[in-house]
Short mmCIF file of C-alpha atoms in Angstrom, two decimals:
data_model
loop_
_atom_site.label_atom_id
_atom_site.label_comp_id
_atom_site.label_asym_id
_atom_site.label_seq_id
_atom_site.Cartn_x
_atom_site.Cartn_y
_atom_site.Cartn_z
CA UNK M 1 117.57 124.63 105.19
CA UNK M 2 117.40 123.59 101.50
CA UNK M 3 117.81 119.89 100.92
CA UNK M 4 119.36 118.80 98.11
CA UNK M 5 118.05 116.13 95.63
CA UNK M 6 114.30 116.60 97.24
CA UNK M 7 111.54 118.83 96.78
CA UNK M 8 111.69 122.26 98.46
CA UNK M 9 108.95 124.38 98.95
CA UNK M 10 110.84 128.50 98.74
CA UNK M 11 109.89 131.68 98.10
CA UNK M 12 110.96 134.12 95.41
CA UNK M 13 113.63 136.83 97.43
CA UNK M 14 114.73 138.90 93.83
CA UNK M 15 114.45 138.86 90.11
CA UNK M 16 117.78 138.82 87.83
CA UNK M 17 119.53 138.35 84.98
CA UNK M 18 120.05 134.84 85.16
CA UNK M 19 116.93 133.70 86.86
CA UNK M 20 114.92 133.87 90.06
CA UNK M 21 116.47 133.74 93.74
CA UNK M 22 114.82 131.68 95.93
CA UNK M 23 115.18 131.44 99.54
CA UNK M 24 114.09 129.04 102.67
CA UNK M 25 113.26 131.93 105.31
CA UNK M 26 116.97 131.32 106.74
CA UNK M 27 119.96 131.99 105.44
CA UNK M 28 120.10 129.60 102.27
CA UNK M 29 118.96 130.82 98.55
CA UNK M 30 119.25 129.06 95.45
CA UNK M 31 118.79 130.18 91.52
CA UNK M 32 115.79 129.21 89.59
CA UNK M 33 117.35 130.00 86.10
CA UNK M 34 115.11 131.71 83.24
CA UNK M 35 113.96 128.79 81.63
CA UNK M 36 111.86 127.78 84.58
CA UNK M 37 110.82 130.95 85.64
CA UNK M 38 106.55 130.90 85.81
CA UNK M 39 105.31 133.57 83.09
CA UNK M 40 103.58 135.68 86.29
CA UNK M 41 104.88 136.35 89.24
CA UNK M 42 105.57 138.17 92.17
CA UNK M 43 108.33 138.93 94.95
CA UNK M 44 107.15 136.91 97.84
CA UNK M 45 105.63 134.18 96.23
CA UNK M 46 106.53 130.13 96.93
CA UNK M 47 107.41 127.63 94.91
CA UNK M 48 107.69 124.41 94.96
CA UNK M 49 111.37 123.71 93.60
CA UNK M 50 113.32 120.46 93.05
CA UNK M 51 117.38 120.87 94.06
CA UNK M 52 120.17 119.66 92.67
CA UNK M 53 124.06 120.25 91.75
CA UNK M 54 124.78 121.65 88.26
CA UNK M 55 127.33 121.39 85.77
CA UNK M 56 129.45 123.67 87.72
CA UNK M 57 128.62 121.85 91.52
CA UNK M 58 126.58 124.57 92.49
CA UNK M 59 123.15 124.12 94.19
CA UNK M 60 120.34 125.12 91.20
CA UNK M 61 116.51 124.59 91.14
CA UNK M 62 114.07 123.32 88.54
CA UNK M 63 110.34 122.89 88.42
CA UNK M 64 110.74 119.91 86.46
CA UNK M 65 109.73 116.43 88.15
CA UNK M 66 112.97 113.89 88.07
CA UNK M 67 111.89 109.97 87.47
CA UNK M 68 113.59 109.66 90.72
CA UNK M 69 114.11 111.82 94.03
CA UNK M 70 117.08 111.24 97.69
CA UNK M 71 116.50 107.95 99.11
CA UNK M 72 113.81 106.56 96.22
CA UNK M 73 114.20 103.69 93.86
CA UNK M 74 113.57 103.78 90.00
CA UNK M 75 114.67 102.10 86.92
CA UNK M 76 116.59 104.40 84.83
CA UNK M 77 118.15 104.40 81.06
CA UNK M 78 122.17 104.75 81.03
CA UNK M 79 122.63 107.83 78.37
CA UNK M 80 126.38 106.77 78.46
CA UNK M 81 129.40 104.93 80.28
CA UNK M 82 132.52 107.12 80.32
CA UNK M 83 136.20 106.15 82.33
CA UNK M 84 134.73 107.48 84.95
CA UNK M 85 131.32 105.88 85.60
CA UNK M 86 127.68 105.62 84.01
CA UNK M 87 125.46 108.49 83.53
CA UNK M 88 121.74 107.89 83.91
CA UNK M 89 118.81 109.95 82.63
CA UNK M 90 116.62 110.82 85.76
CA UNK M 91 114.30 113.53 83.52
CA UNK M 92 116.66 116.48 84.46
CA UNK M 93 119.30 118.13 82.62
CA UNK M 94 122.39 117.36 84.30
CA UNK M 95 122.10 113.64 84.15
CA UNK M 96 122.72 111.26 87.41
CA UNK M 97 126.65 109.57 87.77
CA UNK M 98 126.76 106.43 89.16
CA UNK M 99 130.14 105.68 90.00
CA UNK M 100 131.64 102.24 88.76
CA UNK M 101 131.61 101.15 92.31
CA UNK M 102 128.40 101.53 92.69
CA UNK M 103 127.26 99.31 90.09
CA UNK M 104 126.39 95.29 90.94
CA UNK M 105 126.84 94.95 86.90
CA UNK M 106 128.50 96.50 84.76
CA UNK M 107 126.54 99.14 82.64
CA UNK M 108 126.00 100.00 79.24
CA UNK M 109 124.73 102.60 77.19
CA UNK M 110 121.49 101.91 76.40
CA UNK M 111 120.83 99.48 78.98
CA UNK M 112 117.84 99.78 81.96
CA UNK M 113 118.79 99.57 85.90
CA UNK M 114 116.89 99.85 89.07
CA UNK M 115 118.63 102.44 91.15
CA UNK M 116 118.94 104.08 94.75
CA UNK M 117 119.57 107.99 95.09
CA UNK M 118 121.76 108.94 97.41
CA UNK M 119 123.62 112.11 98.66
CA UNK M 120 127.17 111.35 98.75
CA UNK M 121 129.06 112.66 101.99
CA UNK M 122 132.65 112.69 100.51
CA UNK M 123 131.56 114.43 97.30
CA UNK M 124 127.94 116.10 99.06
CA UNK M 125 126.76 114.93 95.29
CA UNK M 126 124.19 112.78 94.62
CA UNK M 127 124.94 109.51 92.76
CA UNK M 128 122.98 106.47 92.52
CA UNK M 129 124.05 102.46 92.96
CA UNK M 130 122.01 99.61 91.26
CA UNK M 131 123.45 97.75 95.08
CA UNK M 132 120.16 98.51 95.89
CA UNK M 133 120.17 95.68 99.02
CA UNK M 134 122.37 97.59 100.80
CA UNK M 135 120.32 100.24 101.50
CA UNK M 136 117.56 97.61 103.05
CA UNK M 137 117.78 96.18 106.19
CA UNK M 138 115.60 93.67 107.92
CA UNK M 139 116.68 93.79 110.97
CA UNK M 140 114.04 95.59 112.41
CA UNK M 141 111.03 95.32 110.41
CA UNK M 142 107.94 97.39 110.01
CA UNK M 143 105.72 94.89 108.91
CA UNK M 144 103.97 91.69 110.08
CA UNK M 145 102.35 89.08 108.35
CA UNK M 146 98.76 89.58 106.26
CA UNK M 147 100.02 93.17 105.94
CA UNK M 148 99.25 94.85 102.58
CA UNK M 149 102.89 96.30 101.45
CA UNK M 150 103.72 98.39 98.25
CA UNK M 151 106.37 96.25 96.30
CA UNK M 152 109.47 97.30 93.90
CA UNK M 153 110.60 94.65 91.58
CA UNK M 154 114.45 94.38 92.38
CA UNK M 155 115.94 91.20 90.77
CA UNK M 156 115.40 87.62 89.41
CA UNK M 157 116.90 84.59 91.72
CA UNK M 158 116.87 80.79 91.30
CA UNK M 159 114.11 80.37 93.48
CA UNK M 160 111.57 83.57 92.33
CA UNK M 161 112.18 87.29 92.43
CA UNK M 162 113.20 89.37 94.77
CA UNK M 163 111.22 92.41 95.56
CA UNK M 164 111.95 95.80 97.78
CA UNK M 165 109.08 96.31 100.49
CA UNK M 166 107.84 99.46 101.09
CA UNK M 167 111.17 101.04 100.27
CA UNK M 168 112.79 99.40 103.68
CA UNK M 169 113.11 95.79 103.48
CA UNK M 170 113.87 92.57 101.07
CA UNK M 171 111.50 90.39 100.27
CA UNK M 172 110.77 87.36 97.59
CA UNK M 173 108.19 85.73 96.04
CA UNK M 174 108.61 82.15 95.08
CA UNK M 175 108.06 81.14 91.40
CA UNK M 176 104.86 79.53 92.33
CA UNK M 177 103.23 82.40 93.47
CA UNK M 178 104.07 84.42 90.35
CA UNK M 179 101.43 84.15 88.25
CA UNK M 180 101.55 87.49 86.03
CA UNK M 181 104.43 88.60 84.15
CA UNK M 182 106.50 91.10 86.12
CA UNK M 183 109.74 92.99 85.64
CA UNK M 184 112.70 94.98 87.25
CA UNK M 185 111.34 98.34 88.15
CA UNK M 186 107.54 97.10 87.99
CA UNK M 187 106.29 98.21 91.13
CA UNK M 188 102.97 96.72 92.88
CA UNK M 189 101.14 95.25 95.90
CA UNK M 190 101.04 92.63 97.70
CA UNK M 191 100.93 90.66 100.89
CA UNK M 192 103.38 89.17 103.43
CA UNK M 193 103.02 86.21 103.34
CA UNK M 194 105.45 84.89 106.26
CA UNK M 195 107.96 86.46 108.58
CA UNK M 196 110.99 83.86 108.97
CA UNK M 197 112.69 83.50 111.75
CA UNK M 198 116.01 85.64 110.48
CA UNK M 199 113.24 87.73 109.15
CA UNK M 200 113.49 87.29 105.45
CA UNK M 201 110.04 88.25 104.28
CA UNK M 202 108.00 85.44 101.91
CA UNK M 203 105.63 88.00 99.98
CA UNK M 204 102.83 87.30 98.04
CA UNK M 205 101.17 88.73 95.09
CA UNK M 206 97.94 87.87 95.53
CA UNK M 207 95.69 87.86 98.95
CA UNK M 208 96.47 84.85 101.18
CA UNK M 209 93.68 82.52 103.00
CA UNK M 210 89.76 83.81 103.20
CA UNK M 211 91.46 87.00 102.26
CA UNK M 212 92.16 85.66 98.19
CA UNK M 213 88.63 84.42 97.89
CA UNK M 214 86.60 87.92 97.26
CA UNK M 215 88.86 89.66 94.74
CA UNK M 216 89.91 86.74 92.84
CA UNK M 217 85.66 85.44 92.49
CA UNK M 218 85.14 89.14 91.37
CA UNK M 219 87.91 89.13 88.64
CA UNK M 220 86.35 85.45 87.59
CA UNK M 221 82.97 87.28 87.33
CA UNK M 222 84.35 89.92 85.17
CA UNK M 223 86.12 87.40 83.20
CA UNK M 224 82.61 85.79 82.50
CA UNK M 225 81.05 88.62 81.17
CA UNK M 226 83.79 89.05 79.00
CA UNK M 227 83.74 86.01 77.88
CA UNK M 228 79.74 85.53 76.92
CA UNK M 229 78.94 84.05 80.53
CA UNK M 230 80.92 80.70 80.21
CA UNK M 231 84.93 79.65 80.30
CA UNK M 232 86.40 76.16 79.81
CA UNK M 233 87.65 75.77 83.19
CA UNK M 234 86.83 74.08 86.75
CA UNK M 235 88.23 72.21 89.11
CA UNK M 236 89.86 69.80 87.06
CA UNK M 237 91.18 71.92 84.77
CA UNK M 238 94.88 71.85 84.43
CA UNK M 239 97.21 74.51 87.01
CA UNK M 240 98.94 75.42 83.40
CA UNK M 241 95.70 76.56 81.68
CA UNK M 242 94.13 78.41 84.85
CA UNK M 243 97.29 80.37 85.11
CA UNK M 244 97.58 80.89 81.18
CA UNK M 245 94.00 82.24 80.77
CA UNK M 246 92.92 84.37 84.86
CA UNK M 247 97.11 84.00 85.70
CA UNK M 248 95.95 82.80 89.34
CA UNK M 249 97.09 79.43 91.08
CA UNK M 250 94.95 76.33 90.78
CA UNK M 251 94.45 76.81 94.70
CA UNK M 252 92.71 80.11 94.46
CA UNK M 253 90.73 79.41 91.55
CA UNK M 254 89.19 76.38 93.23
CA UNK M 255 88.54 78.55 96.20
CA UNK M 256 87.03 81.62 93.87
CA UNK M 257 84.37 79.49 92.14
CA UNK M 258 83.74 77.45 95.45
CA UNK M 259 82.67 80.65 96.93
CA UNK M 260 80.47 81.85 93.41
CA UNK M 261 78.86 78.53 93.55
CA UNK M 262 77.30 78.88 97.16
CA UNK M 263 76.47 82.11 96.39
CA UNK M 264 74.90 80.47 93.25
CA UNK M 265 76.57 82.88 90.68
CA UNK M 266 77.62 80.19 88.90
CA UNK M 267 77.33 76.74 87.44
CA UNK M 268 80.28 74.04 87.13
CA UNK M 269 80.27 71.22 84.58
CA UNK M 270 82.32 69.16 82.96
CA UNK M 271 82.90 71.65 79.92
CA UNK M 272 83.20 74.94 82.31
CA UNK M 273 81.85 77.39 84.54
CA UNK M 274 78.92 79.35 83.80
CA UNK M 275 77.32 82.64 84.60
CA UNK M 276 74.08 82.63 85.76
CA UNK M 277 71.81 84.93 84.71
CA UNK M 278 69.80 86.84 87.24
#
């Protein structure tokens, strides 16, 4: 069977006019038009094929790689807002409608969203929403705390930013455990922090416990060298001026240089800490 708005792996059933037919060893073909036809060739040969609707509504294949695929998230540029809905560029010809429905804000041209691709059953088209919650659900969740989770930036709140985890649930990190600048879209790692009770996820962007001290001393070593061996900071320095200059909490920074100096790698005095030399 040849799913539509993923990647399809097919293999070449005849040469025409128009392009390529390609087929999934069943009963469904699809056209891969001229333009991206491979310069060599041969009848019998697969390839690797993304699927999607064309101007007309009719199934078509492309080698090119959309920004986004079915049931992913990405933050995509509105091209243009008609009566009937927004059109967003997804790196393919026929651009991506999101219906006015779908949309949590209002769109304009111009204007960046984070998205969810999905295949429409009414219309069997795909569309995206920028709703993107409700296609999370914690209700059963596949993660547990300390686990290491890839994050999608989803949108600001009062109390921090919420992020999607590992493309299945909502989570948030508090304001005062943001200490980089991060956007919609942005995607990263991080750590869960907590599991509540009605399973909202606290996340965190940097390692939690013993688990923060080792990468956070190493980026303070590297910082260091950087630096000529010395920076004007210990463990009186201000939370404001650790964040501005290694963008880490005060807490984590007092725990990084603890560990560096009983592993004497470094000094601490009242004007900084210092690299020693070996």
């Amino acid at each position: 069977m040849i799913h539509l708005g993923e990647y399809n792996t097919l293999e070449i059933l005849r040469d025409t006019e128009p392009g390529l037919f390609l087929g999934d060893g069943e009963d469904g073909e699809v056209l891969l038009p001229n333009r991206y036809v491979p310069e060599t060739f041969e009848i019998g040969d697969k390839l690797e094929v993304f699927v999607y609707l064309d101007n007309e509504e009719r199934p078509v294949a492309t080698t090119d790689k959309p920004f986004i695929k079915k049931g992913d998230f990405a933050l995509l540029r509105c091209n243009q807002v008609t009566k009937f809905g927004a059109f967003l560029d997804w790196g393919l010809v026929k651009e991506l409608f999101c219906p006015f429905k779908e949309q949590a804000f209002k769109m304009k041209a111009g204007g960046w969203y984070l998205v969810y691709c999905y295949l429409d059953e009414e219309t069997e088209r795909l569309v995206a929403s920028s709703k993107t919650n409700r296609f999370l659900d914690n209700k059963e969740l596949t993660v547990k705390q300390f686990d290491e989770v890839d994050l999608i930036v989803s949108h600001p709140s009062e109390i921090g930013m919420n992020v999607i985890v590992n493309k299945k649930h909502l989570g948030l990190v508090f304001k005062d455990d943001i200490y980089k600048d991060i956007s919609v879209g942005d995607r990263l790692k991080g750590i869960v922090k907590k599991v509540r009770q009605d399973n909202k996820l606290d996340i965190s962007l940097n390692q939690i416990g013993y688990r923060n001290i080792e990468p956070n001393a190493e980026f303070i070593i590297n910082e260091l060298k950087d630096n000529s061996g010395f920076l004007p900071l210990h463990d009186k320095s201000s939370p404001e001026d650790i964040k501005e200059q290694l963008q880490m909490s005060k807490k984590a920074f007092k725990k990084a240089i603890g560990s560096l100096y009983k592993e004497r790698l470094i000094t601490i005095s009242e004007d900084g800490i210092t690299l020693v030399k070996n």
